[in-house]
Short mmCIF file of C-alpha atoms in Angstrom, two decimals:
data_model
loop_
_atom_site.label_atom_id
_atom_site.label_comp_id
_atom_site.label_asym_id
_atom_site.label_seq_id
_atom_site.Cartn_x
_atom_site.Cartn_y
_atom_site.Cartn_z
CA MET W 1 -12.63 -15.36 14.70
CA ILE W 2 -10.32 -13.88 17.25
CA VAL W 3 -9.49 -10.20 16.53
CA GLN W 4 -5.83 -9.95 17.90
CA PRO W 5 -3.85 -11.91 15.40
CA VAL W 6 -5.27 -9.94 12.55
CA LEU W 7 -4.47 -6.69 14.24
CA VAL W 8 -0.89 -7.79 15.17
CA VAL W 9 -0.34 -8.84 11.41
CA ALA W 10 -1.59 -5.37 10.39
CA ALA W 11 0.87 -3.69 12.84
CA ALA W 12 3.51 -5.93 11.42
CA LEU W 13 2.87 -4.83 7.82
CA PHE W 14 2.82 -1.27 8.97
CA SER W 15 6.37 -1.61 10.57
CA LEU W 16 7.63 -3.47 7.69
CA GLY W 17 6.55 -0.67 5.45
CA ILE W 18 8.27 1.98 7.71
CA TYR W 19 11.44 -0.26 7.48
CA GLY W 20 11.29 -0.32 3.78
CA ILE W 21 10.89 3.48 3.47
CA LEU W 22 13.95 3.97 5.74
CA VAL W 23 16.19 1.38 4.25
CA ARG W 24 15.46 1.36 0.42
CA ARG W 25 17.52 3.41 -1.88
CA ASN W 26 15.40 3.25 -5.07
CA ALA W 27 12.37 5.60 -5.21
CA VAL W 28 10.09 2.96 -6.77
CA MET W 29 10.79 0.63 -3.84
CA VAL W 30 9.87 3.43 -1.41
CA LEU W 31 6.53 3.76 -3.13
CA LEU W 32 6.10 -0.15 -2.76
CA SER W 33 6.69 0.25 1.00
CA ILE W 34 4.15 3.05 1.12
CA GLU W 35 1.60 0.65 -0.55
CA LEU W 36 2.32 -1.89 2.21
CA ILE W 37 1.50 0.78 4.89
CA LEU W 38 -1.77 1.65 3.20
CA ASN W 39 -2.58 -2.09 2.99
CA ALA W 40 -2.09 -2.35 6.79
CA VAL W 41 -4.48 0.50 7.33
CA ASN W 42 -7.01 -1.08 5.09
CA ILE W 43 -6.78 -4.37 7.05
CA ASN W 44 -7.37 -2.46 10.27
CA PHE W 45 -10.42 -0.72 8.79
CA ILE W 46 -12.08 -3.92 7.56
CA MET W 47 -11.40 -5.54 10.87
CA PHE W 48 -12.98 -2.88 13.02
CA ASP W 49 -15.80 -2.50 10.59
CA THR W 50 -16.64 -6.20 10.98
CA MET W 51 -16.00 -6.23 14.60
CA LEU W 52 -18.22 -3.37 15.49
CA ALA W 53 -20.87 -4.41 12.83
CA ASP W 54 -21.52 -0.81 11.85
CA VAL W 55 -24.76 -0.40 10.13
CA LEU W 56 -23.44 2.36 7.78
CA MET W 57 -20.39 0.14 6.95
CA GLN W 58 -18.18 3.16 7.20
CA GLY W 59 -15.05 0.98 7.50
CA GLN W 60 -15.69 -0.65 4.02
CA ILE W 61 -16.50 2.76 2.51
CA PHE W 62 -13.42 4.33 3.84
CA THR W 63 -11.31 1.42 2.57
CA ILE W 64 -12.74 1.91 -0.98
CA PHE W 65 -11.80 5.55 -0.74
CA ILE W 66 -8.26 4.73 0.57
CA ILE W 67 -7.77 2.33 -2.48
CA THR W 68 -8.86 5.04 -4.89
CA ILE W 69 -6.63 7.72 -3.28
CA ALA W 70 -3.68 5.17 -3.17
CA ALA W 71 -4.10 4.51 -6.95
CA ALA W 72 -3.98 8.27 -7.63
CA GLU W 73 -0.97 8.64 -5.33
CA VAL W 74 0.94 5.91 -7.12
CA GLY W 75 0.30 7.57 -10.55
CA ILE W 76 1.58 11.01 -9.46
CA GLY W 77 4.40 9.49 -7.40
CA LEU W 78 5.69 7.43 -10.35
CA ALA W 79 5.22 10.62 -12.66
CA ILE W 80 7.45 12.41 -10.27
CA VAL W 81 10.07 9.58 -10.12
CA LEU W 82 9.95 9.49 -13.94
CA MET W 83 10.69 13.22 -14.15
CA LEU W 84 13.56 13.02 -11.64
CA PHE W 85 14.98 10.06 -13.60
CA ARG W 86 14.86 12.01 -16.76
CA ASN W 87 16.61 15.18 -15.18
CA ARG W 88 19.12 13.18 -12.96
CA GLN W 89 19.54 9.85 -14.82
CA THR W 90 19.16 7.99 -11.46
CA ALA W 91 16.23 6.80 -9.28
CA ASN W 92 18.27 6.77 -6.03
CA ILE W 93 16.62 9.05 -3.39
CA ASN W 94 20.04 9.72 -1.62
CA GLU W 95 21.18 11.57 -4.84
CA PHE W 96 18.05 13.83 -4.88
CA ASP W 97 19.59 16.55 -2.58
CA LEU W 98 18.43 19.68 -4.40
CA MET W 99 16.41 20.96 -1.39
CA LYS W 100 18.91 19.83 1.09
CA TRP W 101 20.46 22.63 3.15
CA MET Q 11 -15.10 -23.64 12.79
CA GLU Q 12 -11.84 -25.31 13.43
CA ILE Q 13 -10.79 -25.34 9.66
CA PHE Q 14 -11.99 -21.69 9.39
CA GLU Q 15 -9.31 -20.62 12.10
CA ILE Q 16 -6.63 -22.84 10.55
CA VAL Q 17 -7.05 -21.20 7.18
CA THR Q 18 -7.01 -17.74 8.78
CA TYR Q 19 -3.86 -18.40 10.70
CA PHE Q 20 -2.21 -19.83 7.49
CA VAL Q 21 -3.17 -16.70 5.50
CA LEU Q 22 -1.86 -14.41 8.14
CA LEU Q 23 1.46 -16.33 8.27
CA LEU Q 24 1.88 -16.08 4.50
CA LEU Q 25 0.91 -12.39 4.51
CA VAL Q 26 3.68 -11.50 6.82
CA SER Q 27 6.30 -13.66 5.12
CA THR Q 28 5.41 -12.26 1.70
CA ALA Q 29 5.53 -8.56 3.15
CA VAL Q 30 8.95 -9.36 4.68
CA ARG Q 31 10.15 -10.39 1.24
CA VAL Q 32 8.74 -7.09 -0.29
CA VAL Q 33 11.15 -5.03 1.83
CA THR Q 34 14.22 -7.36 2.12
CA THR Q 35 14.62 -8.80 -1.41
CA SER Q 36 17.51 -7.31 -3.47
CA ASN Q 37 15.67 -7.91 -6.82
CA VAL Q 38 13.14 -5.20 -7.83
CA ILE Q 39 10.96 -7.35 -9.77
CA HIS Q 40 10.70 -9.94 -7.04
CA ALA Q 41 9.72 -7.14 -4.66
CA ALA Q 42 6.73 -6.15 -7.06
CA ILE Q 43 5.73 -9.78 -7.40
CA SER Q 44 5.84 -10.35 -3.71
CA LEU Q 45 3.52 -7.16 -3.20
CA VAL Q 46 1.07 -8.93 -5.64
CA PHE Q 47 0.92 -11.95 -3.21
CA THR Q 48 0.71 -9.77 -0.25
CA LEU Q 49 -2.30 -8.01 -1.85
CA ALA Q 50 -3.92 -11.21 -2.97
CA LEU Q 51 -3.58 -12.71 0.60
CA THR Q 52 -5.12 -9.47 2.02
CA SER Q 53 -7.99 -9.98 -0.37
CA VAL Q 54 -8.39 -13.55 0.94
CA LEU Q 55 -8.43 -12.17 4.48
CA PHE Q 56 -11.25 -9.68 3.40
CA LEU Q 57 -13.12 -12.62 1.93
CA LEU Q 58 -12.80 -14.55 5.29
CA LEU Q 59 -14.19 -11.33 6.99
CA SER Q 60 -17.13 -11.50 4.65
CA THR Q 61 -16.49 -8.14 2.99
CA GLU Q 62 -16.44 -9.40 -0.56
CA PHE Q 63 -16.93 -6.24 -2.55
CA VAL Q 64 -13.81 -4.55 -0.91
CA ALA Q 65 -11.77 -7.70 -1.56
CA LEU Q 66 -12.79 -7.56 -5.20
CA VAL Q 67 -11.97 -3.92 -5.54
CA LEU Q 68 -8.49 -4.66 -3.97
CA VAL Q 69 -7.79 -7.26 -6.65
CA LEU Q 70 -9.16 -5.08 -9.58
CA VAL Q 71 -7.48 -1.78 -8.53
CA TYR Q 72 -4.27 -3.01 -6.95
CA ILE Q 73 -3.17 -6.23 -8.62
CA GLY Q 74 -4.78 -5.09 -11.97
CA ALA Q 75 -3.66 -1.41 -12.19
CA VAL Q 76 -1.25 -0.33 -9.52
CA ILE Q 77 1.15 -3.29 -9.92
CA VAL Q 78 1.19 -2.74 -13.68
CA LEU Q 79 2.21 0.90 -12.93
CA PHE Q 80 4.87 -0.17 -10.67
CA LEU Q 81 6.24 -2.74 -13.13
CA PHE Q 82 6.33 0.19 -15.71
CA GLY Q 83 8.05 2.48 -13.33
CA ILE Q 84 10.67 -0.19 -12.65
CA MET Q 85 11.25 -0.77 -16.36
CA ILE Q 86 11.38 2.82 -17.25
CA THR Q 87 13.64 4.01 -14.52
CA ARG Q 88 16.07 1.30 -15.65
CA ALA Q 89 16.55 -0.21 -12.13
CA PRO Q 90 18.97 -3.12 -12.62
CA LEU Q 91 16.90 -6.23 -13.13
CA GLY Q 92 18.09 -9.19 -11.29
CA LYS Q 93 20.18 -9.09 -7.97
CA ASN Q 94 21.23 -5.56 -6.99
CA ALA Q 95 23.46 -5.00 -3.86
CA GLU Q 96 23.03 -1.21 -4.24
CA LEU Q 97 19.33 -1.40 -3.59
CA ASP Q 98 19.48 -0.99 0.06
CA ASN Q 99 21.10 1.75 1.98
CA ASP Q 100 23.22 -0.33 4.41
CA LYS Q 101 24.03 2.63 6.74
CA ASN Q 102 20.29 2.94 7.57
CA LYS Q 103 19.64 -0.78 8.16
CA LYS Q 104 20.23 -1.00 11.80
CA LEU Q 105 18.40 2.25 12.47
CA GLY Q 106 15.44 1.21 10.29
CA ALA Q 107 15.19 -2.08 11.95
CA ALA Q 108 15.22 -0.45 15.38
CA ILE Q 109 12.61 1.98 14.54
CA ALA Q 110 10.26 -0.51 12.74
CA GLY Q 111 10.76 -2.99 15.52
CA SER Q 112 9.75 -0.50 18.32
CA ILE Q 113 6.87 0.56 16.48
CA PHE Q 114 5.75 -2.92 15.92
CA PHE Q 115 6.14 -3.87 19.68
CA LEU Q 116 4.40 -0.66 20.76
CA PHE Q 117 1.40 -1.36 18.35
CA SER Q 118 1.02 -5.11 19.19
CA TYR Q 119 1.36 -4.44 22.91
CA ILE Q 120 -1.45 -1.87 22.85
CA LEU Q 121 -3.63 -3.95 20.39
CA VAL Q 122 -3.30 -7.27 22.25
CA ASN Q 123 -4.10 -5.67 25.56
CA GLY Q 124 -6.82 -3.48 24.32
CA PHE Q 125 -8.75 -5.98 22.39
CA GLU Q 126 -8.46 -9.07 24.68
CA GLY Q 127 -11.21 -11.55 24.10
CA GLU Q 128 -12.94 -9.62 21.28
CA VAL Q 129 -14.30 -11.94 18.61
CA VAL Q 130 -15.70 -11.17 15.17
CA ILE Q 131 -18.84 -12.68 14.04
CA THR Q 132 -18.97 -12.49 10.30
CA SER Q 133 -22.27 -12.21 8.65
CA GLY Q 134 -23.21 -13.01 5.11
CA SER Q 135 -22.95 -11.00 1.92
CA SER Q 136 -23.30 -7.19 2.36
CA THR Q 137 -22.54 -5.94 -1.17
CA GLU Q 138 -26.17 -4.79 -1.88
CA LEU Q 139 -26.39 -2.64 1.36
CA LEU Q 140 -22.94 -1.28 0.70
CA GLY Q 141 -23.92 0.05 -2.68
CA GLU Q 142 -27.04 1.62 -1.36
CA ILE Q 143 -25.03 3.33 1.34
CA LEU Q 144 -22.31 4.41 -1.04
CA LEU Q 145 -24.67 6.07 -3.42
CA SER Q 146 -27.09 7.71 -0.92
CA ARG Q 147 -25.30 8.83 2.27
CA PHE Q 148 -21.74 8.90 0.86
CA VAL Q 149 -22.51 10.16 -2.67
CA PHE Q 150 -20.80 13.53 -2.19
CA PRO Q 151 -17.36 12.19 -1.08
CA PHE Q 152 -17.90 9.56 -3.88
CA GLU Q 153 -18.10 12.11 -6.49
CA LEU Q 154 -15.32 14.28 -4.85
CA VAL Q 155 -12.96 11.21 -5.25
CA SER Q 156 -13.72 10.99 -8.99
CA PHE Q 157 -12.56 14.62 -9.22
CA VAL Q 158 -9.34 13.78 -7.31
CA LEU Q 159 -8.78 11.00 -9.78
CA LEU Q 160 -9.21 13.37 -12.69
CA ALA Q 161 -6.80 15.78 -11.16
CA ALA Q 162 -4.25 12.98 -10.60
CA LEU Q 163 -4.63 11.98 -14.32
CA ILE Q 164 -4.10 15.45 -15.60
CA GLY Q 165 -1.17 15.96 -13.15
CA GLY Q 166 0.44 12.63 -14.14
CA ILE Q 167 0.19 13.50 -17.83
CA THR Q 168 1.62 17.01 -17.29
CA LEU Q 169 4.46 15.77 -15.05
CA ALA Q 170 5.58 12.94 -17.33
CA ARG Q 171 5.22 14.68 -20.57
CA LYS Q 172 8.42 16.01 -22.11
CA ASP Q 173 8.54 19.78 -21.69
CA GLU Q 174 8.47 21.31 -25.30
CA ALA Q 175 9.62 24.68 -24.13
CA LEU Q 176 12.80 23.32 -22.24
CA ILE Q 177 13.79 21.31 -25.40
CA ASP Q 178 13.48 24.44 -27.53
CA GLU Q 179 15.65 26.35 -25.17
CA ASP Q 180 18.40 23.74 -25.22
CA GLN Q 181 18.36 23.70 -28.99
CA VAL Q 182 18.70 27.54 -29.18
#
């Protein structure tokens, strides 16, 4: 299997995630875009792990840790969004300007 | 070998198209469902690279748990279901596309030039070895991650719970 197409697709997923973060207005949609970025990173890790044929399989182990941390991040992120929604009655990030100077 | 390559390219093509749908659709539920397809296709890609344990973890944790959390979040924050023109910030669209496009071209230029002619030789199953390594050499980070999950659990409960003290203050 040739390496380049997979890496280019991972780069495409990463930039689509960046686009989603910049453009989306709903905070839950921004969290979805962050998941897309983490997924691109996972693809890169697995690809390089298989390519280098690492004896310790550090790419796969790191990917498992990333998936775990991502699950924790989503839990906390959605709790924060929920809290903001309860206080402001909206989930639009352009209306959260409490810390804006 | 020929059919293997065709399947890989097909999976990659579908992966990009579903990911585009996640960030461009104007329907929140469709975005979450498209993310399910993106993750499922990523899992297929991992299977093609013969890393079956990570593929199964991805399906279990992401499609099983994270997407359900997202759907809960969408329902609870009362994001308008169905088409919603207010979902995107139109002012940022051109800037976002420019930034994302330049990042993509920079990355793909570097990756295509840096890994020219590299090929992957997939070996067979590796789950047994992975488990041994995870629970011997990487056992300390493994246990540490479980504490991170515990902290996230407690933090999530504390954040999402109604604050009793605040309610009392309002009533008084």
